[in-house]
mmCIF file of C-alpha atoms in Angstrom:
data_model
loop_
_atom_site.group_PDB
_atom_site.id
_atom_site.type_symbol
_atom_site.label_atom_id
_atom_site.label_comp_id
_atom_site.label_asym_id
_atom_site.label_seq_id
_atom_site.Cartn_x
_atom_site.Cartn_y
_atom_site.Cartn_z
ATOM 1 C CA GLY A 1 16.240 49.848 18.544
ATOM 2 C CA LYS A 2 17.858 46.808 17.026
ATOM 3 C CA LEU A 3 16.204 44.972 14.190
ATOM 4 C CA ILE A 4 15.553 41.424 15.372
ATOM 5 C CA LYS A 5 15.009 38.873 12.644
ATOM 6 C CA VAL A 6 12.174 36.489 13.410
ATOM 7 C CA TYR A 7 12.572 33.133 11.716
ATOM 8 C CA PRO A 8 9.410 31.122 11.178
ATOM 9 C CA GLU A 9 9.417 27.758 12.899
ATOM 10 C CA ILE A 10 11.055 25.218 10.602
ATOM 11 C CA LYS A 11 8.504 22.531 9.900
ATOM 12 C CA HIS A 12 9.356 19.001 8.880
ATOM 13 C CA ALA A 13 8.484 18.408 5.263
ATOM 14 C CA LYS A 14 5.767 15.775 5.229
ATOM 15 C CA HIS A 15 5.952 12.791 2.961
ATOM 16 C CA CYS A 16 2.583 12.335 1.298
ATOM 17 C CA ILE A 17 1.073 8.910 0.645
ATOM 18 C CA ALA A 18 -1.781 7.956 -1.670
ATOM 19 C CA ILE A 19 -3.491 4.670 -0.782
ATOM 20 C CA PHE A 20 -5.125 2.798 -3.662
ATOM 21 C CA ALA A 21 -7.821 0.368 -2.484
ATOM 22 C CA SER A 22 -10.838 -1.431 -3.976
ATOM 23 C CA GLY A 23 -12.723 -2.847 -0.987
ATOM 24 C CA ALA A 24 -13.386 -2.547 2.732
ATOM 25 C CA GLY A 25 -10.045 -0.873 3.397
ATOM 26 C CA SER A 26 -8.873 -2.657 6.556
ATOM 27 C CA ASN A 27 -5.216 -2.164 5.591
ATOM 28 C CA ALA A 28 -5.887 1.455 4.599
ATOM 29 C CA LYS A 29 -7.471 2.099 8.013
ATOM 30 C CA LYS A 30 -4.458 0.653 9.854
ATOM 31 C CA ILE A 31 -2.064 2.779 7.764
ATOM 32 C CA ILE A 32 -4.132 5.955 8.342
ATOM 33 C CA GLU A 33 -4.233 5.280 12.099
ATOM 34 C CA TYR A 34 -0.499 4.519 12.222
ATOM 35 C CA PHE A 35 0.460 7.838 10.595
ATOM 36 C CA SER A 36 -2.306 9.988 12.124
ATOM 37 C CA GLN A 37 0.105 11.521 14.681
ATOM 38 C CA SER A 38 3.239 11.396 12.517
ATOM 39 C CA PRO A 39 5.074 14.705 11.991
ATOM 40 C CA ASN A 40 6.713 13.313 8.848
ATOM 41 C CA ILE A 41 4.242 11.150 6.951
ATOM 42 C CA SER A 42 0.676 11.895 5.953
ATOM 43 C CA VAL A 43 -1.971 9.856 4.151
ATOM 44 C CA SER A 44 -3.073 12.608 1.780
ATOM 45 C CA LEU A 45 -5.277 10.789 -0.704
ATOM 46 C CA ILE A 46 -7.440 7.682 -1.046
ATOM 47 C CA VAL A 47 -7.845 6.402 -4.602
ATOM 48 C CA CYS A 48 -10.575 3.874 -5.337
ATOM 49 C CA ASN A 49 -12.029 2.149 -8.396
ATOM 50 C CA ASN A 50 -15.371 1.290 -6.767
ATOM 51 C CA ALA A 51 -17.881 3.938 -5.714
ATOM 52 C CA GLU A 52 -19.483 1.488 -3.249
ATOM 53 C CA ALA A 53 -16.234 0.492 -1.497
ATOM 54 C CA GLY A 54 -16.025 0.689 2.294
ATOM 55 C CA VAL A 55 -12.649 2.417 2.062
ATOM 56 C CA LEU A 56 -14.445 5.604 0.947
ATOM 57 C CA LYS A 57 -16.324 5.709 4.278
ATOM 58 C CA ILE A 58 -12.948 5.425 6.048
ATOM 59 C CA ALA A 59 -11.594 8.314 3.934
ATOM 60 C CA ALA A 60 -14.623 10.447 4.837
ATOM 61 C CA HIS A 61 -14.314 9.585 8.550
ATOM 62 C CA TYR A 62 -10.685 10.742 8.604
ATOM 63 C CA HIS A 63 -11.363 13.738 6.317
ATOM 64 C CA ILE A 64 -8.987 12.464 3.647
ATOM 65 C CA PRO A 65 -9.740 13.490 0.043
ATOM 66 C CA ALA A 66 -10.734 10.621 -2.228
ATOM 67 C CA ILE A 67 -10.670 10.054 -5.980
ATOM 68 C CA ILE A 68 -13.061 7.574 -7.573
ATOM 69 C CA LEU A 69 -11.314 6.434 -10.720
ATOM 70 C CA ASP A 70 -12.852 6.667 -14.149
ATOM 71 C CA LYS A 71 -11.784 3.497 -15.973
ATOM 72 C CA GLU A 72 -11.249 5.186 -19.334
ATOM 73 C CA LYS A 73 -9.117 7.978 -17.872
ATOM 74 C CA PHE A 74 -7.124 5.557 -15.705
ATOM 75 C CA PHE A 75 -6.240 3.092 -18.454
ATOM 76 C CA ARG A 76 -6.224 5.282 -21.557
ATOM 77 C CA GLY A 77 -5.893 8.831 -20.255
ATOM 78 C CA ASN A 78 -3.318 10.448 -17.973
ATOM 79 C CA CYS A 79 -3.781 7.687 -15.265
ATOM 80 C CA TYR A 80 -4.438 10.559 -12.813
ATOM 81 C CA THR A 81 -0.722 11.391 -12.822
ATOM 82 C CA ASP A 82 -1.529 15.141 -12.811
ATOM 83 C CA GLU A 83 -3.796 14.807 -9.773
ATOM 84 C CA LEU A 84 -1.212 12.717 -7.910
ATOM 85 C CA LYS A 85 1.546 15.217 -8.666
ATOM 86 C CA GLU A 86 -0.687 18.109 -7.608
ATOM 87 C CA ALA A 87 -1.260 16.330 -4.265
ATOM 88 C CA GLN A 88 2.574 16.060 -3.994
ATOM 89 C CA ILE A 89 2.386 12.294 -3.561
ATOM 90 C CA ASP A 90 5.743 10.703 -2.702
ATOM 91 C CA LEU A 91 4.592 7.088 -2.461
ATOM 92 C CA ILE A 92 1.637 5.163 -3.871
ATOM 93 C CA VAL A 93 0.581 2.333 -1.568
ATOM 94 C CA LEU A 94 -1.625 -0.412 -3.007
ATOM 95 C CA ALA A 95 -3.812 -1.999 -0.322
ATOM 96 C CA GLY A 96 -6.199 -4.473 -1.907
ATOM 97 C CA PHE A 97 -6.351 -2.600 -5.214
ATOM 98 C CA LEU A 98 -7.617 -4.937 -7.925
ATOM 99 C CA TRP A 99 -6.888 -3.032 -11.133
ATOM 100 C CA LYS A 100 -3.564 -3.426 -12.883
ATOM 101 C CA ILE A 101 -1.409 -0.292 -12.670
ATOM 102 C CA PRO A 102 -1.002 1.204 -16.176
ATOM 103 C CA ALA A 103 2.506 1.480 -17.644
ATOM 104 C CA LEU A 104 2.351 5.308 -17.701
ATOM 105 C CA LEU A 105 1.706 5.494 -13.953
ATOM 106 C CA VAL A 106 4.513 2.977 -13.297
ATOM 107 C CA LYS A 107 6.839 5.130 -15.411
ATOM 108 C CA VAL A 108 5.919 8.484 -13.831
ATOM 109 C CA PHE A 109 6.135 7.052 -10.283
ATOM 110 C CA ALA A 110 9.037 4.675 -10.945
ATOM 111 C CA GLY A 111 10.212 3.075 -7.691
ATOM 112 C CA LYS A 112 7.437 4.883 -5.815
ATOM 113 C CA ILE A 113 4.599 2.361 -5.999
ATOM 114 C CA ILE A 114 4.408 -0.555 -3.569
ATOM 115 C CA ASN A 115 1.966 -3.423 -3.121
ATOM 116 C CA ILE A 116 1.247 -6.024 -0.467
ATOM 117 C CA HIS A 117 0.495 -9.582 -1.604
ATOM 118 C CA PRO A 118 -0.993 -12.264 0.697
ATOM 119 C CA ALA A 119 1.537 -14.996 -0.164
ATOM 120 C CA LEU A 120 5.288 -15.458 -0.480
ATOM 121 C CA LEU A 121 6.051 -14.255 -3.997
ATOM 122 C CA PRO A 122 7.089 -15.423 -6.564
ATOM 123 C CA LYS A 123 4.664 -18.212 -5.570
ATOM 124 C CA TYR A 124 0.922 -17.582 -5.947
ATOM 125 C CA GLY A 125 1.139 -14.277 -7.771
ATOM 126 C CA GLY A 126 -0.162 -13.085 -11.113
ATOM 127 C CA LYS A 127 -3.496 -12.253 -12.694
ATOM 128 C CA GLY A 128 -6.507 -13.316 -10.653
ATOM 129 C CA MET A 129 -4.371 -14.195 -7.627
ATOM 130 C CA TYR A 130 -5.797 -12.005 -4.901
ATOM 131 C CA GLY A 131 -7.545 -12.479 -1.577
ATOM 132 C CA ARG A 132 -9.303 -15.793 -1.092
ATOM 133 C CA HIS A 133 -8.049 -17.171 -4.447
ATOM 134 C CA VAL A 134 -4.498 -17.032 -3.085
ATOM 135 C CA HIS A 135 -5.330 -18.764 0.212
ATOM 136 C CA GLU A 136 -7.289 -21.511 -1.572
ATOM 137 C CA ALA A 137 -4.339 -22.161 -3.904
ATOM 138 C CA VAL A 138 -1.820 -22.242 -1.025
ATOM 139 C CA ILE A 139 -3.920 -24.792 0.913
ATOM 140 C CA ALA A 140 -4.683 -26.896 -2.185
ATOM 141 C CA ALA A 141 -0.945 -27.153 -2.917
ATOM 142 C CA GLY A 142 -0.271 -28.466 0.597
ATOM 143 C CA GLU A 143 2.093 -25.617 1.477
ATOM 144 C CA LYS A 144 3.446 -25.628 5.038
ATOM 145 C CA VAL A 145 4.068 -21.871 5.109
ATOM 146 C CA SER A 146 2.524 -18.756 3.632
ATOM 147 C CA GLY A 147 2.885 -15.086 4.509
ATOM 148 C CA ILE A 148 3.022 -11.627 3.021
ATOM 149 C CA THR A 149 5.234 -10.005 0.412
ATOM 150 C CA ILE A 150 5.635 -6.244 0.130
ATOM 151 C CA HIS A 151 7.130 -5.381 -3.256
ATOM 152 C CA TYR A 152 7.672 -2.599 -5.760
ATOM 153 C CA VAL A 153 5.168 -2.451 -8.602
ATOM 154 C CA ASP A 154 6.188 -2.758 -12.247
ATOM 155 C CA GLU A 155 4.196 -3.365 -15.431
ATOM 156 C CA LEU A 156 3.429 -7.004 -14.552
ATOM 157 C CA TYR A 157 1.164 -8.354 -11.800
ATOM 158 C CA ASP A 158 3.082 -9.218 -8.603
ATOM 159 C CA HIS A 159 6.416 -9.047 -10.401
ATOM 160 C CA GLY A 160 8.412 -6.078 -9.044
ATOM 161 C CA LYS A 161 11.360 -6.381 -6.672
ATOM 162 C CA ASN A 162 10.556 -7.750 -3.218
ATOM 163 C CA ILE A 163 11.098 -5.388 -0.276
ATOM 164 C CA PHE A 164 9.948 -7.430 2.720
ATOM 165 C CA GLN A 165 8.422 -10.795 3.575
ATOM 166 C CA ALA A 166 6.931 -12.188 6.788
ATOM 167 C CA VAL A 167 5.965 -15.813 7.247
ATOM 168 C CA CYS A 168 3.200 -17.772 8.976
ATOM 169 C CA HIS A 169 2.655 -21.531 9.214
ATOM 170 C CA VAL A 170 -0.171 -23.303 7.403
ATOM 171 C CA SER A 171 -1.676 -25.883 9.762
ATOM 172 C CA SER A 172 -3.198 -29.230 8.709
ATOM 173 C CA GLY A 173 -6.824 -28.158 9.250
ATOM 174 C CA GLU A 174 -6.378 -24.750 7.618
ATOM 175 C CA THR A 175 -9.282 -23.096 5.777
ATOM 176 C CA PRO A 176 -9.058 -20.046 3.503
ATOM 177 C CA ASP A 177 -10.783 -18.009 6.251
ATOM 178 C CA THR A 178 -8.427 -19.009 9.070
ATOM 179 C CA LEU A 179 -5.383 -18.448 6.864
ATOM 180 C CA ALA A 180 -6.761 -15.084 5.698
ATOM 181 C CA ALA A 181 -7.162 -13.987 9.325
ATOM 182 C CA ARG A 182 -3.517 -14.728 10.110
ATOM 183 C CA ILE A 183 -2.323 -13.092 6.885
ATOM 184 C CA HIS A 184 -4.328 -9.959 7.781
ATOM 185 C CA MET A 185 -2.556 -9.859 11.150
ATOM 186 C CA LEU A 186 0.808 -9.922 9.363
ATOM 187 C CA GLU A 187 -0.312 -7.203 6.941
ATOM 188 C CA HIS A 188 -1.499 -4.961 9.774
ATOM 189 C CA ALA A 189 1.649 -5.604 11.828
ATOM 190 C CA HIS A 190 4.170 -4.806 9.095
ATOM 191 C CA TYR A 191 2.828 -2.708 6.202
ATOM 192 C CA SER A 192 2.849 0.689 7.950
ATOM 193 C CA LYS A 193 6.333 0.082 9.387
ATOM 194 C CA VAL A 194 7.716 -0.874 5.972
ATOM 195 C CA ILE A 195 6.144 2.248 4.423
ATOM 196 C CA GLU A 196 7.761 4.327 7.166
ATOM 197 C CA ASP A 197 11.143 2.692 6.512
ATOM 198 C CA ILE A 198 10.913 3.325 2.749
ATOM 199 C CA LEU A 199 10.226 7.038 3.361
ATOM 200 C CA LEU A 200 12.370 7.692 6.449
ATOM 201 C CA ASN A 201 14.992 4.926 6.330
ATOM 202 C CA THR A 202 14.274 3.755 9.882
ATOM 203 C CA GLY A 203 16.111 0.439 9.452
ATOM 204 C CA TYR A 204 12.979 -1.644 10.072
ATOM 205 C CA ILE A 205 13.358 -3.666 6.880
ATOM 206 C CA THR A 206 17.036 -4.425 7.336
ATOM 207 C CA HIS A 207 16.859 -5.197 11.032
ATOM 208 C CA HIS A 208 13.585 -7.065 11.154
ATOM 209 C CA ILE A 209 14.069 -10.821 11.353
ATOM 210 C CA ASN A 210 11.157 -12.743 9.865
#
């Protein structure tokens, strides 16, 4: 009889994401849920600097491997670049990660590390400007708008090139808690879609009107 060649089914190559987080992991959870059914993008690794962080429970629930960072190795060793390469990570996503990214990691993953900041950079960025500190500063300055900035990470805090911003109004009776709640809504609405656009070029960033 004839020899029939059987070709294995061609699978889509998955893009692998590592999420770096320090706390409860609400953004991480939204990103994991968003890509849970994706044929193209997979959250392959959770990286955390706090053994007590809630994000590790989320990783366990979704059966995602997690690395708890050793401070010495992260800042003065190989910055876990070998482990990230071994996991075939295409994009590092910072989601409430409070340690500064070492220069070696920035160099090895140049243009492949992004962060979300709860204000409209370049305002209210820099060392110590995270979470509630940002919202307090925005309200104290009498700002009428705040929002989120998704940006590439370089060697300086909150300094890399902006990718995407979304805006919300700051009302007269605003408190850090009410502002934080609205900022979280923006983060959850946009971060996963921007990640998807960076990896798959969906046009979300270019076509989305803030």
